[in-house]
Structure formats: structure tokens, C-alpha cells
Coordinates of C-alpha atoms in Angstrom, one line a residue:
M10 CA -1.4 19.5 24.1
Q11 CA -4.8 21.1 24.5
T12 CA -6.4 20.1 21.1
N13 CA -9.8 20.9 22.1
A14 CA -8.6 24.7 22.1
I15 CA -8.1 24.3 17.9
P16 CA -11.4 24.6 16.0
K17 CA -12.3 21.7 13.8
N18 CA -12.0 22.0 10.1
H19 CA -14.2 19.3 9.4
M20 CA -17.2 19.3 11.6
D21 CA -18.7 16.3 13.3
I22 CA -21.8 14.5 11.6
P23 CA -24.8 14.3 14.0
W24 CA -25.8 10.8 12.7
H25 CA -28.5 10.1 15.5
E26 CA -30.4 13.2 14.0
Y27 CA -31.2 11.4 10.8
S28 CA -33.0 8.7 13.0
G29 CA -36.9 8.9 13.4
H30 CA -36.8 7.6 17.1
G31 CA -39.6 5.5 16.4
N32 CA -39.8 1.6 17.1
C33 CA -40.3 0.6 13.2
P34 CA -37.4 -1.3 11.9
I35 CA -35.3 0.3 9.2
T36 CA -37.0 -1.0 6.5
E37 CA -39.9 0.8 7.2
A38 CA -38.0 4.2 7.5
D39 CA -38.0 6.9 5.1
L40 CA -35.4 7.5 2.7
T41 CA -33.2 9.8 4.6
E42 CA -33.0 7.6 7.3
K43 CA -31.9 4.6 5.4
A44 CA -29.6 6.9 3.2
S45 CA -27.9 7.8 6.3
I46 CA -27.0 4.2 7.2
V47 CA -25.8 3.9 3.8
G48 CA -23.6 6.5 3.9
R49 CA -22.2 6.0 7.2
V50 CA -21.2 2.5 6.8
G51 CA -19.3 3.4 3.5
L52 CA -17.6 6.5 5.6
M53 CA -16.5 4.2 8.1
L54 CA -15.1 1.2 5.8
L55 CA -13.2 4.0 3.7
S56 CA -11.9 5.4 7.1
C57 CA -10.2 1.6 7.4
G58 CA -8.1 2.2 4.4
T59 CA -9.8 -0.4 2.1
G60 CA -10.4 0.6 -1.5
A61 CA -13.5 2.0 -3.3
W62 CA -14.4 -1.2 -4.8
R63 CA -15.2 -2.9 -1.4
V64 CA -16.8 0.4 0.0
R65 CA -19.2 0.5 -3.1
S66 CA -20.0 -3.2 -2.9
S67 CA -20.6 -2.9 1.0
M68 CA -23.1 0.1 0.3
N69 CA -24.8 -1.6 -2.2
T70 CA -25.4 -4.6 -0.1
I71 CA -27.1 -2.2 2.6
S72 CA -29.2 -0.5 -0.2
Q73 CA -30.3 -3.5 -1.6
N74 CA -31.6 -5.1 2.0
L75 CA -33.4 -1.6 2.4
G76 CA -35.2 -1.5 -0.9
I77 CA -33.3 1.4 -2.3
T78 CA -30.8 2.1 -5.2
C79 CA -27.4 3.8 -4.6
S80 CA -24.8 5.5 -6.9
T81 CA -21.7 6.5 -5.1
D82 CA -18.3 8.3 -6.0
I83 CA -15.5 7.7 -3.9
G84 CA -12.2 9.2 -3.1
L85 CA -9.4 8.7 -0.6
M86 CA -11.2 10.6 2.2
S87 CA -14.4 11.3 0.6
I88 CA -17.9 10.0 -0.7
E89 CA -20.5 11.7 -2.7
Y90 CA -23.6 9.4 -3.1
T91 CA -27.1 9.5 -4.1
C92 CA -30.0 7.0 -2.9
F93 CA -33.3 6.6 -4.8
D94 CA -36.5 4.8 -3.8
G95 CA -38.4 5.0 -6.9
T96 CA -40.0 8.5 -6.3
S97 CA -37.5 10.4 -4.5
G98 CA -34.0 10.9 -4.3
F99 CA -31.5 11.8 -1.5
S100 CA -27.9 13.0 -1.9
Q101 CA -25.0 13.5 0.5
S102 CA -21.4 14.4 0.4
L103 CA -19.2 13.3 3.5
C104 CA -15.5 13.4 4.4
L105 CA -13.2 12.1 6.8
T106 CA -10.7 14.1 8.9
N107 CA -8.0 11.8 8.3
T108 CA -6.9 8.5 6.7
G109 CA -5.4 5.6 8.0
V110 CA -5.8 1.7 8.4
N111 CA -7.6 -0.1 10.7
T112 CA -8.1 -4.0 9.9
S113 CA -9.8 -4.6 13.4
K114 CA -12.6 -1.9 12.5
L115 CA -12.8 -3.6 9.0
N116 CA -13.3 -6.7 10.6
R117 CA -16.1 -5.9 12.7
L118 CA -17.8 -3.7 9.7
E119 CA -17.5 -6.6 7.3
R120 CA -19.4 -8.8 10.1
F121 CA -22.0 -6.1 10.3
I122 CA -22.7 -6.0 6.6
G123 CA -22.8 -9.8 6.3
E124 CA -25.3 -9.9 9.2
F125 CA -27.5 -7.2 8.1
S126 CA -30.0 -9.3 5.9
T127 CA -30.7 -11.1 9.2
V128 CA -30.0 -9.0 11.9
G129 CA -29.7 -5.5 10.9
K130 CA -33.1 -5.1 9.0
T131 CA -35.0 -6.1 12.1
M132 CA -33.2 -3.0 13.8
T133 CA -34.6 0.8 14.3
G134 CA -32.5 3.4 12.4
E135 CA -31.4 4.8 16.0
Q136 CA -30.3 1.0 17.1
L137 CA -28.2 0.9 14.1
H138 CA -26.4 4.1 14.6
D139 CA -25.9 3.0 18.4
H140 CA -24.2 -0.1 16.8
L141 CA -22.2 1.7 14.4
D142 CA -21.2 4.3 17.3
E143 CA -19.8 1.2 19.2
I144 CA -17.9 -0.2 16.0
D145 CA -16.7 3.4 15.4
R146 CA -15.0 3.6 18.9
I147 CA -12.4 0.9 17.9
H148 CA -9.4 3.1 17.4
G149 CA -6.1 1.5 18.3
L150 CA -6.0 -1.9 19.8
Y151 CA -2.2 -1.1 20.8
S152 CA -0.5 1.4 22.7
P153 CA 2.2 3.7 20.9
V154 CA 4.8 1.6 23.0
A155 CA 3.4 -1.6 21.6
L156 CA 3.2 -0.1 17.9
G157 CA 6.8 1.1 18.6
F158 CA 7.9 -2.6 19.3
A159 CA 5.9 -3.7 16.2
A160 CA 7.6 -1.4 13.9
A161 CA 11.0 -2.3 15.4
L162 CA 10.1 -6.1 15.0
A163 CA 8.9 -5.2 11.3
C164 CA 12.2 -3.3 10.2
G165 CA 14.6 -5.8 12.0
A166 CA 13.5 -8.4 10.3
F167 CA 13.2 -6.3 6.9
T168 CA 16.9 -5.8 7.7
F169 CA 17.8 -9.2 7.3
L170 CA 15.7 -9.8 4.2
L171 CA 17.6 -7.1 2.6
G172 CA 20.8 -8.7 3.3
G173 CA 21.9 -7.0 6.7
G174 CA 23.2 -8.5 9.5
P175 CA 22.7 -8.7 13.4
V176 CA 24.6 -5.3 13.8
E177 CA 22.2 -3.6 11.2
M178 CA 19.1 -5.6 12.6
L179 CA 19.7 -4.4 16.2
F180 CA 20.4 -0.9 15.5
A181 CA 17.2 -1.0 13.0
F182 CA 15.3 -2.6 15.6
C183 CA 15.9 0.5 18.0
G184 CA 15.5 3.2 15.6
A185 CA 12.3 2.2 13.7
G186 CA 10.8 1.4 17.4
L187 CA 11.5 4.8 18.4
G188 CA 10.6 6.4 15.1
N189 CA 7.3 4.7 15.0
F190 CA 6.6 5.5 18.8
V191 CA 7.2 9.2 18.0
R192 CA 4.9 9.0 14.8
C193 CA 2.2 7.4 17.0
K194 CA 2.3 10.0 19.8
L195 CA 2.1 12.8 17.1
T196 CA -0.7 11.3 15.3
K197 CA -2.4 10.8 18.8
H198 CA -2.6 14.5 19.2
H199 CA -3.7 15.5 15.9
L200 CA -0.6 16.9 14.5
T201 CA -0.2 17.2 10.5
L202 CA 0.7 14.4 8.4
F203 CA 4.2 16.2 7.4
L204 CA 5.5 16.9 10.8
G205 CA 4.7 13.4 11.9
I206 CA 6.7 11.9 8.9
V207 CA 9.7 14.2 9.3
A208 CA 9.9 13.7 13.0
S209 CA 9.9 9.8 13.0
V210 CA 12.0 9.4 10.2
A211 CA 14.5 11.9 11.7
S212 CA 14.1 10.2 15.3
A213 CA 14.8 6.6 13.5
C214 CA 17.8 8.0 11.7
V215 CA 19.6 9.7 14.8
T216 CA 18.9 6.7 17.1
Y217 CA 20.4 4.5 14.5
T218 CA 23.8 6.7 14.1
I219 CA 24.1 7.0 17.9
L220 CA 24.2 3.5 18.3
L221 CA 26.5 2.9 15.7
R222 CA 28.8 5.6 17.0
I223 CA 28.5 4.3 20.3
A224 CA 29.4 0.5 19.0
E225 CA 32.3 2.0 17.2
L226 CA 34.0 3.5 20.4
I227 CA 33.1 0.8 22.7
A228 CA 33.3 -2.6 20.7
G229 CA 35.3 -1.3 17.4
V230 CA 32.2 -2.2 15.1
S231 CA 33.0 -1.3 11.4
L232 CA 31.3 2.0 9.9
Q233 CA 30.3 -0.1 7.0
H234 CA 27.3 -1.1 9.1
E235 CA 25.7 2.3 8.5
A236 CA 24.0 1.1 5.7
G237 CA 21.4 -0.2 7.9
Y238 CA 20.1 3.2 8.6
I239 CA 17.7 3.0 5.8
C240 CA 16.1 0.0 7.3
S241 CA 15.3 1.7 10.2
M242 CA 12.8 4.0 8.6
L243 CA 11.2 1.7 6.5
F244 CA 7.9 1.5 8.5
I245 CA 7.0 4.8 7.1
I246 CA 6.5 3.1 3.6
P247 CA 2.6 3.5 2.8
G248 CA 2.0 -0.3 1.6
F249 CA -1.7 -0.1 2.0
P250 CA -2.5 2.8 0.1
F251 CA -0.1 1.8 -2.9
I252 CA -1.6 -1.5 -3.0
T253 CA -5.2 -0.3 -2.9
S254 CA -4.5 2.1 -5.4
G255 CA -3.6 -0.6 -8.1
I256 CA -6.6 -2.6 -7.3
D257 CA -8.9 0.6 -7.8
L258 CA -7.2 1.3 -10.8
A259 CA -7.8 -2.0 -12.2
K260 CA -11.6 -1.8 -11.5
L261 CA -11.4 1.8 -13.2
D262 CA -11.9 3.4 -10.0
M263 CA -9.9 6.3 -11.0
R264 CA -10.6 9.1 -8.7
S265 CA -9.9 6.8 -5.6
G266 CA -7.1 4.9 -7.3
L267 CA -5.2 8.2 -8.2
E268 CA -6.2 10.0 -5.0
R269 CA -4.6 7.0 -3.2
L270 CA -1.5 6.8 -5.4
T271 CA -0.9 10.3 -4.6
Y272 CA -1.0 10.1 -1.0
A273 CA 1.4 7.4 -1.0
I274 CA 3.9 9.3 -3.5
I275 CA 3.5 12.4 -1.0
I276 CA 4.4 10.1 2.0
I277 CA 7.5 8.6 -0.2
V278 CA 8.5 11.9 -0.9
V279 CA 8.6 13.5 2.4
A280 CA 10.2 10.6 3.8
T281 CA 12.9 9.8 1.3
I282 CA 13.9 13.6 1.3
T283 CA 13.9 13.8 5.2
A284 CA 16.5 10.6 5.3
W285 CA 18.6 12.2 2.4
L286 CA 19.1 15.5 4.3
M287 CA 19.5 13.5 7.7
A288 CA 22.1 11.5 5.8
L289 CA 24.0 14.5 5.0
L290 CA 23.8 16.0 8.4
L291 CA 25.0 12.6 10.0
H292 CA 27.4 11.8 7.0
L293 CA 25.3 8.4 6.4
H294 CA 25.7 6.8 3.2
P295 CA 23.7 3.9 1.6
V296 CA 26.8 1.4 1.2
D297 CA 26.3 -2.2 0.6
F298 CA 25.9 -4.6 3.5
P299 CA 28.6 -6.7 4.6
A300 CA 28.3 -10.0 3.1
L301 CA 26.7 -13.1 5.2
S302 CA 28.2 -16.5 5.0
M303 CA 25.5 -18.9 5.3
S304 CA 24.3 -22.2 3.5
V305 CA 21.5 -22.0 1.3
P306 CA 19.1 -24.2 3.3
M307 CA 19.9 -22.0 6.4
H308 CA 19.1 -18.9 4.3
I309 CA 16.1 -20.4 3.3
I310 CA 14.7 -21.1 6.9
L311 CA 16.1 -17.7 8.2
R312 CA 13.9 -15.7 5.4
L313 CA 10.9 -17.8 6.3
V314 CA 11.3 -17.0 10.1
F315 CA 12.2 -13.1 9.5
S316 CA 9.4 -12.8 6.4
F317 CA 6.7 -13.9 9.4
C318 CA 8.3 -11.4 11.6
G319 CA 8.3 -8.8 9.4
V320 CA 4.9 -9.3 8.1
F321 CA 3.4 -9.8 11.7
G322 CA 5.2 -6.4 12.9
F323 CA 3.4 -4.6 10.1
S324 CA 0.0 -6.4 10.5
I325 CA 0.1 -5.2 14.2
M326 CA 0.8 -1.4 13.1
F327 CA -2.3 -1.9 10.7
N328 CA -4.2 -2.6 13.9
S329 CA -5.0 -6.2 13.4
P330 CA -5.8 -8.4 16.1
W331 CA -2.9 -11.0 16.7
K332 CA -4.7 -14.0 15.5
L333 CA -5.3 -12.1 12.0
A334 CA -1.8 -10.7 12.2
A335 CA -0.2 -14.5 12.8
T336 CA -2.5 -15.7 9.6
A337 CA -1.2 -12.6 7.6
A338 CA 2.4 -13.6 8.5
L339 CA 1.9 -17.2 7.7
I340 CA 0.9 -16.1 4.1
G341 CA 3.8 -13.4 4.0
A342 CA 6.3 -16.1 5.1
V343 CA 5.6 -18.3 2.4
A344 CA 5.0 -15.5 -0.5
N345 CA 8.2 -13.4 0.4
T346 CA 10.4 -16.2 0.5
L347 CA 9.4 -17.5 -2.9
R348 CA 9.8 -14.1 -4.2
L349 CA 13.5 -13.9 -2.7
E350 CA 14.3 -17.4 -3.5
L351 CA 13.2 -16.8 -7.5
V352 CA 15.4 -13.8 -7.5
D353 CA 18.5 -15.9 -6.0
L354 CA 18.0 -19.3 -7.2
A355 CA 16.2 -19.2 -10.5
S356 CA 17.7 -15.6 -11.6
F357 CA 13.9 -14.1 -12.1
P358 CA 13.9 -10.4 -12.7
P359 CA 12.8 -8.7 -9.3
A360 CA 9.6 -7.3 -10.7
A361 CA 8.4 -10.8 -12.1
A362 CA 9.4 -12.3 -8.7
A363 CA 7.7 -9.7 -6.8
F364 CA 4.4 -10.8 -9.2
A365 CA 4.6 -14.2 -8.4
G366 CA 4.8 -13.6 -4.7
A367 CA 1.9 -11.3 -4.6
L368 CA -0.2 -13.9 -6.7
L369 CA 0.7 -16.7 -4.3
A370 CA -0.2 -14.4 -1.4
G371 CA -3.4 -13.4 -3.1
I372 CA -4.4 -17.4 -3.6
L373 CA -3.6 -18.1 -0.2
A374 CA -5.5 -15.4 1.6
S375 CA -8.7 -16.6 -0.5
L376 CA -8.2 -20.0 0.4
I377 CA -7.8 -18.8 4.1
K378 CA -10.7 -16.3 4.2
K379 CA -13.3 -19.0 3.2
Q380 CA -12.1 -20.9 6.5
A381 CA -11.1 -18.0 8.9
G382 CA -13.7 -15.4 7.6
Y383 CA -11.2 -12.5 7.7
P384 CA -11.6 -9.5 5.1
R385 CA -9.4 -10.7 2.4
I386 CA -7.5 -7.2 2.2
S387 CA -6.7 -7.6 5.7
L388 CA -4.8 -10.7 4.6
T389 CA -3.2 -9.7 1.3
V390 CA -1.9 -6.1 1.7
P391 CA 0.0 -6.7 5.3
S392 CA 1.6 -10.2 3.7
I393 CA 3.0 -8.1 0.8
V394 CA 3.9 -4.7 2.2
I395 CA 7.3 -6.5 3.0
M396 CA 7.8 -6.6 -0.6
V397 CA 7.3 -2.9 -1.3
P398 CA 11.0 -1.7 -2.3
G399 CA 11.4 0.9 0.0
L400 CA 15.3 0.6 -0.1
Y401 CA 15.1 1.3 -3.8
L402 CA 13.0 4.4 -3.6
Y403 CA 15.5 5.9 -0.7
R404 CA 18.6 5.2 -2.9
A405 CA 16.7 6.6 -6.0
I406 CA 16.2 9.9 -4.1
Y407 CA 19.8 10.0 -2.4
N408 CA 21.5 9.7 -5.8
L409 CA 19.1 12.3 -7.2
G410 CA 20.2 14.6 -4.6
A411 CA 23.8 13.7 -5.5
M412 CA 22.8 14.3 -9.1
F413 CA 24.2 10.8 -9.8
L414 CA 21.1 10.9 -12.5
N415 CA 22.0 7.6 -14.3
T416 CA 22.1 5.8 -10.9
S417 CA 19.1 7.2 -9.7
A418 CA 16.8 6.5 -12.7
S419 CA 18.0 2.8 -12.6
W420 CA 16.7 2.6 -8.7
F421 CA 13.6 4.7 -9.7
A422 CA 12.9 1.9 -12.7
S423 CA 13.4 -1.0 -10.5
A424 CA 11.2 0.5 -7.8
I425 CA 8.4 1.3 -10.3
L426 CA 8.6 -2.2 -12.1
I427 CA 8.3 -3.7 -8.3
I428 CA 5.3 -1.2 -7.2
V429 CA 3.7 -2.2 -10.2
A430 CA 3.9 -5.8 -10.1
L431 CA 2.5 -6.0 -6.6
P432 CA -1.0 -4.9 -7.2
L433 CA -1.1 -6.8 -10.6
G434 CA -0.2 -10.2 -8.6
L435 CA -3.0 -9.5 -6.1
I436 CA -5.3 -8.4 -8.8
F437 CA -4.8 -11.5 -10.9
A438 CA -5.0 -13.8 -7.6
R439 CA -8.4 -12.1 -7.1
I440 CA -9.5 -12.5 -10.8
L441 CA -8.7 -16.3 -10.4
T442 CA -10.4 -16.8 -7.2
D443 CA -13.2 -14.3 -6.9
R444 CA -15.9 -14.5 -10.0
T445 CA -17.8 -11.2 -8.5
F446 CA -14.2 -9.5 -9.0
R447 CA -13.9 -11.0 -12.4
Y448 CA -16.6 -8.8 -14.0
C449 CA -16.7 -5.1 -15.1
T450 CA -20.2 -4.7 -13.8

């Protein structure tokens, strides 16, 4: 597809034109050149999917090292900021062309900011922009095929954690793999968000249905296994913006929090309505999974294993290096298993158990961050994405479409309570472990 024939709606920013092209370090440059570094770092961080508090904190760090003051207003895809040097000011409005998650680039940017006081201050503006060019070229570490397998692994594991058995897990694995492969290919060609959601969810549902019908004809597999078709589309759940919206709202970054929440809701609505329409066309019903018979210790062990696999898959989908993904998966395995066992063994309400699981994930991530040096958000969000109640949200929309309003409201209420509890757990973990986050400054 020839995308270069289509004029860009967002013009490229010529960052190097802000450089003085001299040999003086950035600390001796004029305000415009300094402000270009501050704004570009903020915009790049925003493109990684991180929240407004982290973006502002990083812009402040760069500004302080350059001897200027920065005031910024941050949304989901745009930044308006002003830099002052005591005698004059410089304002800019910057905007992304698209939004997404890239934890690998986020990790590199965090290191850049951490080293700026010792290394960055001695570089020229041109050298800094060259270095940022290099970081900006970190797009995807993985091919669409690899990301398809990551989604397949995540959704196959998700299926077991929701109560599915081997049949549902296998078919969800295949459906999710193909669905996310389609989404990645469409995204690579810069096709619109709505088209990517509809095409990927429809592909997942059709794949699951075809495999189920073939298994019914060849092996006599019961159609009761059709419940797993919901799991084949859960790769679409926007866990990152859901969680970061709650964190931004907790820090009173209202614009960013509400925009992220709106973005997540848009994806959820389009995906669930698409899946509902596919269910009508394919005659699928969200029935309960056939009961699995196993001992409590075995169930706990399998939950640990599949929680690890699910979080690892989601983390790879967020473009995490495999070591970072494995670290997040270890946290998620412990936190998610705790959540599930609190519900089953201690009769906790699902929302209360979700809060406890997210709290534990946040505390573990803070402890590991000090040792491994990974950005906290790259560990916490993937580790609890598997707790986002995508099944509840889909069943709410399905029953709403069927006009079973009481049932729909019940699923919605349960989903909303869990969605609220997850960022609250991370927020309180951050309050307990990070004194800079604890205060309103």
C-alpha cells in the first residue's frame, strides 16, 4: 500500500533547525534551543504511552539541568509548554500523529534523562538531537508474526485463568494470534484505529469459530466450548491507557487522565460491539466454560504458570525486551495468582481482590526497579493488564444488545469496580514506596 501518496495530516517537526550548529554545550545555548530539547523529550515520552506525571517530571529534570523553568500542560497526544530563563519565554504546542505503547523506547529515554546531568549537559544541541534521533528510531523490536504469537500466548493463558480448558485455550491461541497479526499489519500501514480494531476482532472471532466447527465435525467436540471466542479477542483490551488514566487522575492531571480514559473507552466500545455483531453473525453465545476438575494445589500452580505466560505475552506486545517482559511476568504471576486465590479461597469481592493484586504488583515493581533499573510503569502496567475485566465488559455489551438490561448492568458494575480498583492499587503502592509521588507539589 502506498502511504507516501497520502499527504500527512500532522507535519514533521524539523528539530535540527532549532540547533545553533555551533560547538558550545547546550547549557550555553539560547532559550529556543534549550526549549526544543525539553519539548522533544516530553513528546517522545508521551509517544511511549507513559502518563502525564512522568512526562512532566522528566521535562522538569531536563529544564533544571539547563537552568530554565518549564510549565507544561499534557494530554493524550499533545503538549503545550512554556520555558522561561528569567528574561524571556518560549512557548510551543506539540502533537503526536498517533498513540501507542513502547516500553523499550521508554527505557532508553529514562536512561537518557538519568544521565543528562553528567553526559547530556556537555553535548551540543545538535549532538543531543542526533542522540534523540537514534532513540526515536526504536519502533518495534518484534515483527507482526512475533507480536501475533505474543498475543496468542497471552490470550491462551488468559483463557485458562478465566476458567477455560485445553480446547478453548488452543482455539483462543489461534484466533488471538491471527487477530493481532492483522492489527499489526494494518497499524504498520498507518490505517485508522477503528479499522484496525474491527478487522482484528472479526478475524479472531472467525478463526475461533472455524476451528470449533472443524473440531465438532472431525472429533465431536461440544459446541459448549464456544465460550472461548471471547478470550480470542482480549488482546485488544487497552490496559495501558486504562491504568495510566487512573494514575494521572490521582495526580490531578485531569486533561491527560480524562483523554486517556476516553481513548480506552473508545477502543472497548468499538471492540465489544464488533464482537457482539460477529456473535450474531456466527451464532455464538457467551455461555459458561465447562467445569475443570483439579486439586487446589494444582490449580494454584497452573495459575502461576499461565499468569506468567499471559503477562509475558502482553509485555512483548508493549515492545518490551524479553528480560523486561520476564521480570514483569514474574511480578504478574505472583500478583494475579494472589488475586484469584483471594476470590476463590477467601471469598473476597473481585474488586477488593483486584486492589490487593495491583497493590502487591506495585510494591514488587518498586523493589525490583531499584535493583534492575527498569522504569516502574514498564513493570507495573503489564503485570496487571491481565486483571482488566475484558470478559465482563464484553458480556455487558452483549447483554445490552440483547436488551437484557439487568444482566448487562450487573456485568458493567462488576467491571467498573475492578477497573477503578486496579489503578488505585498501583497508586497506593506508589504512595507507600515513592516519596516524590506522595506529595502534591
